[in-house]
Amino acid sequence: MVHNIFKGLGIALITPFLEDGSVDYKSLIRLVEYQLNNGADFFCILATTGETPTLTEDEKQKIKDLVVSVVGGKVPILVGCGGYNTSAIVEELSTRDLKGVDGILSVCPYYNKPSQEGLYQHFKAIAAATTLPVVLYNVPGRTGVNMKAETTVRLARDCQNIVAIKEASGNLEQVDEIIKNKPKDFDVISGDDALTFPMISCGAVGVISVIGNALPREFSKMIRLQMKGEYDGARKIHHRFTDLFSLLFVDGNPAGVKAMLHEMGYIQNVLRLPLVPTRISTLQRMSEIMKELKI
């Protein structure tokens, strides 16, 4: 089985936009450098938090090339590659320029709600179409279908290059079942900032984080403390951010973290429709908490 290299703090990278709606590549460079210098262990690009469905193919290529260049091999890079048409994803994997990328993140098919056998066959076909490591992504709140623990474990056993799952089901019992029954070299990664502390306590190896865009140093410190068994210190950091976790998503993702990054001076607070900026009341509360936390 291929070894999983996506551990610790992974950044679910946003896409900054200028006021006219075009991609702000200059701010993207600054943001990636900031995250690299403050504890990022790997990047996940062109996925949900990056507003990828609103990007053109040319923009996606430029973003991929830019991030690969700025990262310069210092940490691994995952790129989003998923959908609800299996043959289209297989075709994309054979034609897409993935130079400089270390693995792919593939979300459960959404909208058409396949059965567990359909999910298994879908991901098995994707794994067979690439030599890159594959990280599964289970997020039933977005896709409308939950990949059960037994399906995840079956894929982990049958497909040598399926190395991990980003679990965002919110079901800690399911997470624990995967960790209990998985092959030795297969890992679970948290897909929910608020559940990262309990998931790592159960045996997860890291997180693909939204809040890490803005607070990589603080969030990576929590993870590193946990990995060293220093749970009291890690728990204190987790509790400091409890209110921020909920505010990040109350108006949708990545509206919350983009508002934070705007407050911090890194980007313009611009999203592409159908997403819109977070409400003023949410922004004000986030600003108050950030001041209380001395951020």
mmCIF file with all atom_site columns, C-alpha atoms in Angstrom, residues 82-234:
data_model
loop_
_atom_site.group_PDB
_atom_site.id
_atom_site.type_symbol
_atom_site.label_atom_id
_atom_site.label_alt_id
_atom_site.label_comp_id
_atom_site.label_asym_id
_atom_site.label_entity_id
_atom_site.label_seq_id
_atom_site.pdbx_PDB_ins_code
_atom_site.Cartn_x
_atom_site.Cartn_y
_atom_site.Cartn_z
_atom_site.occupancy
_atom_site.B_iso_or_equiv
_atom_site.pdbx_formal_charge
_atom_site.auth_seq_id
_atom_site.auth_comp_id
_atom_site.auth_asym_id
_atom_site.auth_atom_id
_atom_site.pdbx_PDB_model_num
ATOM 1   C CA . GLY A 1 82  ? -14.302 14.546 -8.027  1.00 0.00 ? 82  GLY A CA 1
ATOM 2   C CA . GLY A 1 83  ? -17.898 14.640 -9.170  1.00 0.00 ? 83  GLY A CA 1
ATOM 3   C CA . TYR A 1 84  ? -20.951 12.506 -9.903  1.00 0.00 ? 84  TYR A CA 1
ATOM 4   C CA . ASN A 1 85  ? -19.889 11.200 -13.335 1.00 0.00 ? 85  ASN A CA 1
ATOM 5   C CA . THR A 1 86  ? -17.300 8.466  -12.829 1.00 0.00 ? 86  THR A CA 1
ATOM 6   C CA . SER A 1 87  ? -16.205 8.215  -16.461 1.00 0.00 ? 87  SER A CA 1
ATOM 7   C CA . ALA A 1 88  ? -15.676 11.990 -16.658 1.00 0.00 ? 88  ALA A CA 1
ATOM 8   C CA . ILE A 1 89  ? -13.372 11.909 -13.605 1.00 0.00 ? 89  ILE A CA 1
ATOM 9   C CA . VAL A 1 90  ? -11.438 8.964  -15.049 1.00 0.00 ? 90  VAL A CA 1
ATOM 10  C CA . GLU A 1 91  ? -11.040 10.912 -18.289 1.00 0.00 ? 91  GLU A CA 1
ATOM 11  C CA . GLU A 1 92  ? -9.971  14.034 -16.387 1.00 0.00 ? 92  GLU A CA 1
ATOM 12  C CA . LEU A 1 93  ? -7.273  12.089 -14.557 1.00 0.00 ? 93  LEU A CA 1
ATOM 13  C CA . SER A 1 94  ? -5.806  10.944 -17.876 1.00 0.00 ? 94  SER A CA 1
ATOM 14  C CA . THR A 1 95  ? -5.753  14.419 -19.441 1.00 0.00 ? 95  THR A CA 1
ATOM 15  C CA . ARG A 1 96  ? -5.354  16.931 -16.600 1.00 0.00 ? 96  ARG A CA 1
ATOM 16  C CA . ASP A 1 97  ? -1.964  18.503 -15.909 1.00 0.00 ? 97  ASP A CA 1
ATOM 17  C CA . LEU A 1 98  ? -1.123  17.241 -12.419 1.00 0.00 ? 98  LEU A CA 1
ATOM 18  C CA . LYS A 1 99  ? 2.587   18.059 -12.503 1.00 0.00 ? 99  LYS A CA 1
ATOM 19  C CA . GLY A 1 100 ? 3.814   19.016 -9.043  1.00 0.00 ? 100 GLY A CA 1
ATOM 20  C CA . VAL A 1 101 ? 0.770   17.528 -7.303  1.00 0.00 ? 101 VAL A CA 1
ATOM 21  C CA . ASP A 1 102 ? 1.275   14.766 -4.724  1.00 0.00 ? 102 ASP A CA 1
ATOM 22  C CA . GLY A 1 103 ? -2.227  13.317 -4.535  1.00 0.00 ? 103 GLY A CA 1
ATOM 23  C CA . ILE A 1 104 ? -5.895  13.832 -5.332  1.00 0.00 ? 104 ILE A CA 1
ATOM 24  C CA . LEU A 1 105 ? -8.853  14.456 -3.040  1.00 0.00 ? 105 LEU A CA 1
ATOM 25  C CA . SER A 1 106 ? -12.041 12.957 -4.444  1.00 0.00 ? 106 SER A CA 1
ATOM 26  C CA . VAL A 1 107 ? -15.434 13.730 -2.927  1.00 0.00 ? 107 VAL A CA 1
ATOM 27  C CA . CYS A 1 108 ? -18.302 11.260 -2.768  1.00 0.00 ? 108 CYS A CA 1
ATOM 28  C CA . PRO A 1 109 ? -20.606 11.657 -5.771  1.00 0.00 ? 109 PRO A CA 1
ATOM 29  C CA . TYR A 1 110 ? -23.256 14.243 -5.008  1.00 0.00 ? 110 TYR A CA 1
ATOM 30  C CA . TYR A 1 111 ? -26.837 14.761 -6.163  1.00 0.00 ? 111 TYR A CA 1
ATOM 31  C CA . ASN A 1 112 ? -27.396 11.285 -7.688  1.00 0.00 ? 112 ASN A CA 1
ATOM 32  C CA . LYS A 1 113 ? -27.080 9.466  -4.320  1.00 0.00 ? 113 LYS A CA 1
ATOM 33  C CA . PRO A 1 114 ? -25.419 6.167  -5.293  1.00 0.00 ? 114 PRO A CA 1
ATOM 34  C CA . SER A 1 115 ? -25.659 3.038  -3.156  1.00 0.00 ? 115 SER A CA 1
ATOM 35  C CA . GLN A 1 116 ? -22.710 1.798  -1.074  1.00 0.00 ? 116 GLN A CA 1
ATOM 36  C CA . GLU A 1 117 ? -21.798 -0.567 -3.921  1.00 0.00 ? 117 GLU A CA 1
ATOM 37  C CA . GLY A 1 118 ? -21.981 2.363  -6.334  1.00 0.00 ? 118 GLY A CA 1
ATOM 38  C CA . LEU A 1 119 ? -19.626 4.371  -4.106  1.00 0.00 ? 119 LEU A CA 1
ATOM 39  C CA . TYR A 1 120 ? -17.230 1.434  -3.942  1.00 0.00 ? 120 TYR A CA 1
ATOM 40  C CA . GLN A 1 121 ? -17.161 0.939  -7.727  1.00 0.00 ? 121 GLN A CA 1
ATOM 41  C CA . HIS A 1 122 ? -16.843 4.709  -8.301  1.00 0.00 ? 122 HIS A CA 1
ATOM 42  C CA . PHE A 1 123 ? -13.757 5.107  -6.132  1.00 0.00 ? 123 PHE A CA 1
ATOM 43  C CA . LYS A 1 124 ? -12.260 1.825  -7.302  1.00 0.00 ? 124 LYS A CA 1
ATOM 44  C CA . ALA A 1 125 ? -12.412 3.132  -10.889 1.00 0.00 ? 125 ALA A CA 1
ATOM 45  C CA . ILE A 1 126 ? -10.818 6.434  -9.857  1.00 0.00 ? 126 ILE A CA 1
ATOM 46  C CA . ALA A 1 127 ? -7.999  4.681  -7.996  1.00 0.00 ? 127 ALA A CA 1
ATOM 47  C CA . ALA A 1 128 ? -7.311  2.502  -11.037 1.00 0.00 ? 128 ALA A CA 1
ATOM 48  C CA . ALA A 1 129 ? -7.128  5.588  -13.288 1.00 0.00 ? 129 ALA A CA 1
ATOM 49  C CA . THR A 1 130 ? -4.180  7.226  -11.480 1.00 0.00 ? 130 THR A CA 1
ATOM 50  C CA . THR A 1 131 ? -0.870  6.320  -9.925  1.00 0.00 ? 131 THR A CA 1
ATOM 51  C CA . LEU A 1 132 ? -1.191  9.204  -7.483  1.00 0.00 ? 132 LEU A CA 1
ATOM 52  C CA . PRO A 1 133 ? -2.316  8.631  -3.885  1.00 0.00 ? 133 PRO A CA 1
ATOM 53  C CA . VAL A 1 134 ? -6.063  9.109  -3.474  1.00 0.00 ? 134 VAL A CA 1
ATOM 54  C CA . VAL A 1 135 ? -7.738  10.644 -0.427  1.00 0.00 ? 135 VAL A CA 1
ATOM 55  C CA . LEU A 1 136 ? -11.462 9.939  -0.212  1.00 0.00 ? 136 LEU A CA 1
ATOM 56  C CA . TYR A 1 137 ? -13.784 12.707 0.982   1.00 0.00 ? 137 TYR A CA 1
ATOM 57  C CA . ASN A 1 138 ? -16.979 11.856 2.835   1.00 0.00 ? 138 ASN A CA 1
ATOM 58  C CA . VAL A 1 139 ? -19.179 14.884 3.501   1.00 0.00 ? 139 VAL A CA 1
ATOM 59  C CA . PRO A 1 140 ? -22.843 13.802 3.553   1.00 0.00 ? 140 PRO A CA 1
ATOM 60  C CA . GLY A 1 141 ? -24.049 17.264 4.558   1.00 0.00 ? 141 GLY A CA 1
ATOM 61  C CA . ARG A 1 142 ? -23.026 18.457 1.093   1.00 0.00 ? 142 ARG A CA 1
ATOM 62  C CA . THR A 1 143 ? -23.385 15.339 -1.064  1.00 0.00 ? 143 THR A CA 1
ATOM 63  C CA . GLY A 1 144 ? -26.600 13.850 0.287   1.00 0.00 ? 144 GLY A CA 1
ATOM 64  C CA . VAL A 1 145 ? -24.999 10.421 0.754   1.00 0.00 ? 145 VAL A CA 1
ATOM 65  C CA . ASN A 1 146 ? -22.914 8.974  3.586   1.00 0.00 ? 146 ASN A CA 1
ATOM 66  C CA . MET A 1 147 ? -20.164 6.501  2.785   1.00 0.00 ? 147 MET A CA 1
ATOM 67  C CA . LYS A 1 148 ? -20.379 3.938  5.568   1.00 0.00 ? 148 LYS A CA 1
ATOM 68  C CA . ALA A 1 149 ? -17.353 2.768  7.509   1.00 0.00 ? 149 ALA A CA 1
ATOM 69  C CA . GLU A 1 150 ? -17.434 -0.705 5.949   1.00 0.00 ? 150 GLU A CA 1
ATOM 70  C CA . THR A 1 151 ? -17.318 0.781  2.436   1.00 0.00 ? 151 THR A CA 1
ATOM 71  C CA . THR A 1 152 ? -14.350 2.984  3.367   1.00 0.00 ? 152 THR A CA 1
ATOM 72  C CA . VAL A 1 153 ? -12.479 0.049  4.891   1.00 0.00 ? 153 VAL A CA 1
ATOM 73  C CA . ARG A 1 154 ? -13.266 -2.137 1.874   1.00 0.00 ? 154 ARG A CA 1
ATOM 74  C CA . LEU A 1 155 ? -11.790 0.465  -0.473  1.00 0.00 ? 155 LEU A CA 1
ATOM 75  C CA . ALA A 1 156 ? -8.739  0.887  1.766   1.00 0.00 ? 156 ALA A CA 1
ATOM 76  C CA . ARG A 1 157 ? -8.105  -2.866 1.642   1.00 0.00 ? 157 ARG A CA 1
ATOM 77  C CA . ASP A 1 158 ? -8.764  -3.352 -2.075  1.00 0.00 ? 158 ASP A CA 1
ATOM 78  C CA . CYS A 1 159 ? -7.068  -0.273 -3.606  1.00 0.00 ? 159 CYS A CA 1
ATOM 79  C CA . GLN A 1 160 ? -3.375  0.147  -2.879  1.00 0.00 ? 160 GLN A CA 1
ATOM 80  C CA . ASN A 1 161 ? -3.245  3.867  -3.715  1.00 0.00 ? 161 ASN A CA 1
ATOM 81  C CA . ILE A 1 162 ? -6.284  4.882  -1.627  1.00 0.00 ? 162 ILE A CA 1
ATOM 82  C CA . VAL A 1 163 ? -4.319  6.122  1.378   1.00 0.00 ? 163 VAL A CA 1
ATOM 83  C CA . ALA A 1 164 ? -6.743  8.106  3.552   1.00 0.00 ? 164 ALA A CA 1
ATOM 84  C CA . ILE A 1 165 ? -10.204 9.545  3.978   1.00 0.00 ? 165 ILE A CA 1
ATOM 85  C CA . LYS A 1 166 ? -11.201 13.087 4.837   1.00 0.00 ? 166 LYS A CA 1
ATOM 86  C CA . GLU A 1 167 ? -14.110 12.322 7.166   1.00 0.00 ? 167 GLU A CA 1
ATOM 87  C CA . ALA A 1 168 ? -16.656 15.103 7.565   1.00 0.00 ? 168 ALA A CA 1
ATOM 88  C CA . SER A 1 169 ? -19.719 13.054 8.467   1.00 0.00 ? 169 SER A CA 1
ATOM 89  C CA . GLY A 1 170 ? -19.720 14.493 11.997  1.00 0.00 ? 170 GLY A CA 1
ATOM 90  C CA . ASN A 1 171 ? -20.260 10.951 13.266  1.00 0.00 ? 171 ASN A CA 1
ATOM 91  C CA . LEU A 1 172 ? -17.502 10.099 15.745  1.00 0.00 ? 172 LEU A CA 1
ATOM 92  C CA . GLU A 1 173 ? -18.830 6.549  16.085  1.00 0.00 ? 173 GLU A CA 1
ATOM 93  C CA . GLN A 1 174 ? -18.316 6.069  12.348  1.00 0.00 ? 174 GLN A CA 1
ATOM 94  C CA . VAL A 1 175 ? -14.837 7.608  12.556  1.00 0.00 ? 175 VAL A CA 1
ATOM 95  C CA . ASP A 1 176 ? -13.935 5.255  15.395  1.00 0.00 ? 176 ASP A CA 1
ATOM 96  C CA . GLU A 1 177 ? -15.205 2.261  13.421  1.00 0.00 ? 177 GLU A CA 1
ATOM 97  C CA . ILE A 1 178 ? -13.001 3.171  10.450  1.00 0.00 ? 178 ILE A CA 1
ATOM 98  C CA . ILE A 1 179 ? -9.940  3.636  12.665  1.00 0.00 ? 179 ILE A CA 1
ATOM 99  C CA . LYS A 1 180 ? -10.613 0.353  14.460  1.00 0.00 ? 180 LYS A CA 1
ATOM 100 C CA . ASN A 1 181 ? -10.955 -1.737 11.260  1.00 0.00 ? 181 ASN A CA 1
ATOM 101 C CA . LYS A 1 182 ? -8.739  0.027  8.698   1.00 0.00 ? 182 LYS A CA 1
ATOM 102 C CA . PRO A 1 183 ? -5.491  -1.372 7.258   1.00 0.00 ? 183 PRO A CA 1
ATOM 103 C CA . LYS A 1 184 ? -2.360  -0.234 9.067   1.00 0.00 ? 184 LYS A CA 1
ATOM 104 C CA . ASP A 1 185 ? -1.189  2.201  6.370   1.00 0.00 ? 185 ASP A CA 1
ATOM 105 C CA . PHE A 1 186 ? -4.586  3.841  5.784   1.00 0.00 ? 186 PHE A CA 1
ATOM 106 C CA . ASP A 1 187 ? -5.334  7.068  7.687   1.00 0.00 ? 187 ASP A CA 1
ATOM 107 C CA . VAL A 1 188 ? -8.304  9.171  8.741   1.00 0.00 ? 188 VAL A CA 1
ATOM 108 C CA . ILE A 1 189 ? -8.104  12.962 8.346   1.00 0.00 ? 189 ILE A CA 1
ATOM 109 C CA . SER A 1 190 ? -10.604 15.312 9.969   1.00 0.00 ? 190 SER A CA 1
ATOM 110 C CA . GLY A 1 191 ? -12.756 17.305 7.580   1.00 0.00 ? 191 GLY A CA 1
ATOM 111 C CA . ASP A 1 192 ? -14.298 19.412 10.322  1.00 0.00 ? 192 ASP A CA 1
ATOM 112 C CA . ASP A 1 193 ? -12.295 22.001 12.286  1.00 0.00 ? 193 ASP A CA 1
ATOM 113 C CA . ALA A 1 194 ? -14.578 21.761 15.314  1.00 0.00 ? 194 ALA A CA 1
ATOM 114 C CA . LEU A 1 195 ? -14.145 17.973 15.538  1.00 0.00 ? 195 LEU A CA 1
ATOM 115 C CA . THR A 1 196 ? -10.405 17.866 14.921  1.00 0.00 ? 196 THR A CA 1
ATOM 116 C CA . PHE A 1 197 ? -9.521  17.602 18.609  1.00 0.00 ? 197 PHE A CA 1
ATOM 117 C CA . PRO A 1 198 ? -11.783 14.607 19.336  1.00 0.00 ? 198 PRO A CA 1
ATOM 118 C CA . MET A 1 199 ? -10.955 12.932 16.024  1.00 0.00 ? 199 MET A CA 1
ATOM 119 C CA . ILE A 1 200 ? -7.197  13.106 16.613  1.00 0.00 ? 200 ILE A CA 1
ATOM 120 C CA . SER A 1 201 ? -7.849  11.778 20.116  1.00 0.00 ? 201 SER A CA 1
ATOM 121 C CA . CYS A 1 202 ? -9.532  8.787  18.414  1.00 0.00 ? 202 CYS A CA 1
ATOM 122 C CA . GLY A 1 203 ? -6.577  8.254  16.078  1.00 0.00 ? 203 GLY A CA 1
ATOM 123 C CA . ALA A 1 204 ? -6.964  10.629 13.132  1.00 0.00 ? 204 ALA A CA 1
ATOM 124 C CA . VAL A 1 205 ? -3.652  11.956 11.774  1.00 0.00 ? 205 VAL A CA 1
ATOM 125 C CA . GLY A 1 206 ? -4.599  15.560 11.009  1.00 0.00 ? 206 GLY A CA 1
ATOM 126 C CA . VAL A 1 207 ? -7.123  17.868 9.417   1.00 0.00 ? 207 VAL A CA 1
ATOM 127 C CA . ILE A 1 208 ? -7.899  19.561 6.122   1.00 0.00 ? 208 ILE A CA 1
ATOM 128 C CA . SER A 1 209 ? -8.764  22.869 7.714   1.00 0.00 ? 209 SER A CA 1
ATOM 129 C CA . VAL A 1 210 ? -10.757 25.960 6.822   1.00 0.00 ? 210 VAL A CA 1
ATOM 130 C CA . ILE A 1 211 ? -9.708  28.035 9.843   1.00 0.00 ? 211 ILE A CA 1
ATOM 131 C CA . GLY A 1 212 ? -6.089  27.142 9.051   1.00 0.00 ? 212 GLY A CA 1
ATOM 132 C CA . ASN A 1 213 ? -6.266  29.652 6.191   1.00 0.00 ? 213 ASN A CA 1
ATOM 133 C CA . ALA A 1 214 ? -6.358  32.448 8.761   1.00 0.00 ? 214 ALA A CA 1
ATOM 134 C CA . LEU A 1 215 ? -4.862  30.925 11.928  1.00 0.00 ? 215 LEU A CA 1
ATOM 135 C CA . PRO A 1 216 ? -2.351  28.271 10.850  1.00 0.00 ? 216 PRO A CA 1
ATOM 136 C CA . ARG A 1 217 ? 0.078   28.845 13.715  1.00 0.00 ? 217 ARG A CA 1
ATOM 137 C CA . GLU A 1 218 ? -2.556  28.475 16.427  1.00 0.00 ? 218 GLU A CA 1
ATOM 138 C CA . PHE A 1 219 ? -4.323  25.491 14.885  1.00 0.00 ? 219 PHE A CA 1
ATOM 139 C CA . SER A 1 220 ? -1.133  23.622 14.012  1.00 0.00 ? 220 SER A CA 1
ATOM 140 C CA . LYS A 1 221 ? 0.058   24.084 17.601  1.00 0.00 ? 221 LYS A CA 1
ATOM 141 C CA . MET A 1 222 ? -3.034  22.270 18.844  1.00 0.00 ? 222 MET A CA 1
ATOM 142 C CA . ILE A 1 223 ? -2.399  19.374 16.487  1.00 0.00 ? 223 ILE A CA 1
ATOM 143 C CA . ARG A 1 224 ? 1.290   19.121 17.370  1.00 0.00 ? 224 ARG A CA 1
ATOM 144 C CA . LEU A 1 225 ? 0.526   19.121 21.086  1.00 0.00 ? 225 LEU A CA 1
ATOM 145 C CA . GLN A 1 226 ? -1.973  16.310 20.588  1.00 0.00 ? 226 GLN A CA 1
ATOM 146 C CA . MET A 1 227 ? 0.488   14.290 18.536  1.00 0.00 ? 227 MET A CA 1
ATOM 147 C CA . LYS A 1 228 ? 2.934   14.544 21.456  1.00 0.00 ? 228 LYS A CA 1
ATOM 148 C CA . GLY A 1 229 ? 0.272   13.432 23.912  1.00 0.00 ? 229 GLY A CA 1
ATOM 149 C CA . GLU A 1 230 ? -0.069  16.865 25.533  1.00 0.00 ? 230 GLU A CA 1
ATOM 150 C CA . TYR A 1 231 ? -3.856  16.836 25.554  1.00 0.00 ? 231 TYR A CA 1
ATOM 151 C CA . ASP A 1 232 ? -4.454  19.480 28.216  1.00 0.00 ? 232 ASP A CA 1
ATOM 152 C CA . GLY A 1 233 ? -2.615  22.151 26.243  1.00 0.00 ? 233 GLY A CA 1
ATOM 153 C CA . ALA A 1 234 ? -4.282  21.087 23.006  1.00 0.00 ? 234 ALA A CA 1
#
